[in-house]
Amino acid sequence: MKSDLEVKYADLRAQLQALQQAPIKDFARIDQLIDQLEKIQLAIKAEHGIKGNNPNE
């Protein structure tokens, strides 16, 4: 079963893909989604004991 964070990440990723495929790009919303995805990704990593974006940490 996926965690709530993973479900939210998948939802935001789907929204991002839809915005990227749209004929008229909403770059402000795209940037906002990317920022949200980064925060969720870091939270998912933290759940698994990984901190930061450096795989060597």
Short mmCIF file of C-alpha atoms in Angstrom, two decimals:
data_model
loop_
_atom_site.label_atom_id
_atom_site.label_comp_id
_atom_site.label_asym_id
_atom_site.label_seq_id
_atom_site.Cartn_x
_atom_site.Cartn_y
_atom_site.Cartn_z
CA MET A 1 0.00 0.00 0.00
CA LYS A 2 1.26 3.47 -0.87
CA SER A 3 1.73 6.08 1.81
CA ASP A 4 -0.28 9.30 1.77
CA LEU A 5 2.86 11.12 0.63
CA GLU A 6 3.31 8.76 -2.32
CA VAL A 7 -0.33 9.19 -3.34
CA LYS A 8 0.00 12.98 -3.13
CA TYR A 9 3.26 12.83 -5.10
CA ALA A 10 1.61 10.77 -7.85
CA ASP A 11 -1.33 13.20 -8.00
CA LEU A 12 0.94 16.25 -8.26
CA ARG A 13 3.08 14.48 -10.88
CA ALA A 14 -0.02 13.81 -12.98
CA GLN A 15 -1.03 17.47 -12.68
CA LEU A 16 2.46 18.52 -13.74
CA GLN A 17 2.41 16.25 -16.78
CA ALA A 18 -0.97 17.63 -17.84
CA LEU A 19 0.28 21.21 -17.52
CA GLN A 20 3.43 20.41 -19.48
CA GLN A 21 1.34 18.93 -22.30
CA ALA A 22 -1.09 21.84 -22.43
CA PRO A 23 -0.84 24.02 -25.55
CA ILE A 24 -0.57 27.16 -23.42
CA LYS A 25 1.89 26.73 -20.56
CA ASP A 26 1.12 28.04 -17.07
CA PHE A 27 4.75 28.39 -16.00
CA ALA A 28 3.91 29.84 -12.59
CA ARG A 29 1.77 26.80 -11.73
CA ILE A 30 4.39 24.43 -13.18
CA ASP A 31 7.06 26.00 -10.94
CA GLN A 32 4.74 25.74 -7.94
CA LEU A 33 4.09 22.05 -8.58
CA ILE A 34 7.80 21.34 -8.96
CA ASP A 35 8.46 23.01 -5.60
CA GLN A 36 5.69 20.95 -3.97
CA LEU A 37 7.00 17.75 -5.55
CA GLU A 38 10.49 18.43 -4.19
CA LYS A 39 9.17 18.89 -0.65
CA ILE A 40 7.14 15.69 -0.85
CA GLN A 41 10.07 13.77 -2.32
CA LEU A 42 12.29 14.87 0.57
CA ALA A 43 9.56 13.85 3.05
CA ILE A 44 9.28 10.40 1.43
CA LYS A 45 13.05 10.00 1.64
CA ALA A 46 12.98 11.06 5.30
CA GLU A 47 10.44 8.30 5.98
CA HIS A 48 13.08 5.86 4.73
CA GLY A 49 15.90 7.42 6.75
CA ILE A 50 17.43 9.37 3.85
CA LYS A 51 18.15 13.07 4.32
CA GLY A 52 18.76 15.59 1.55
CA ASN A 53 19.35 14.99 -2.15
CA ASN A 54 22.89 13.63 -1.89
CA PRO A 55 22.79 9.83 -2.31
CA ASN A 56 26.20 9.56 -0.61
CA GLU A 57 24.97 10.97 2.71
#
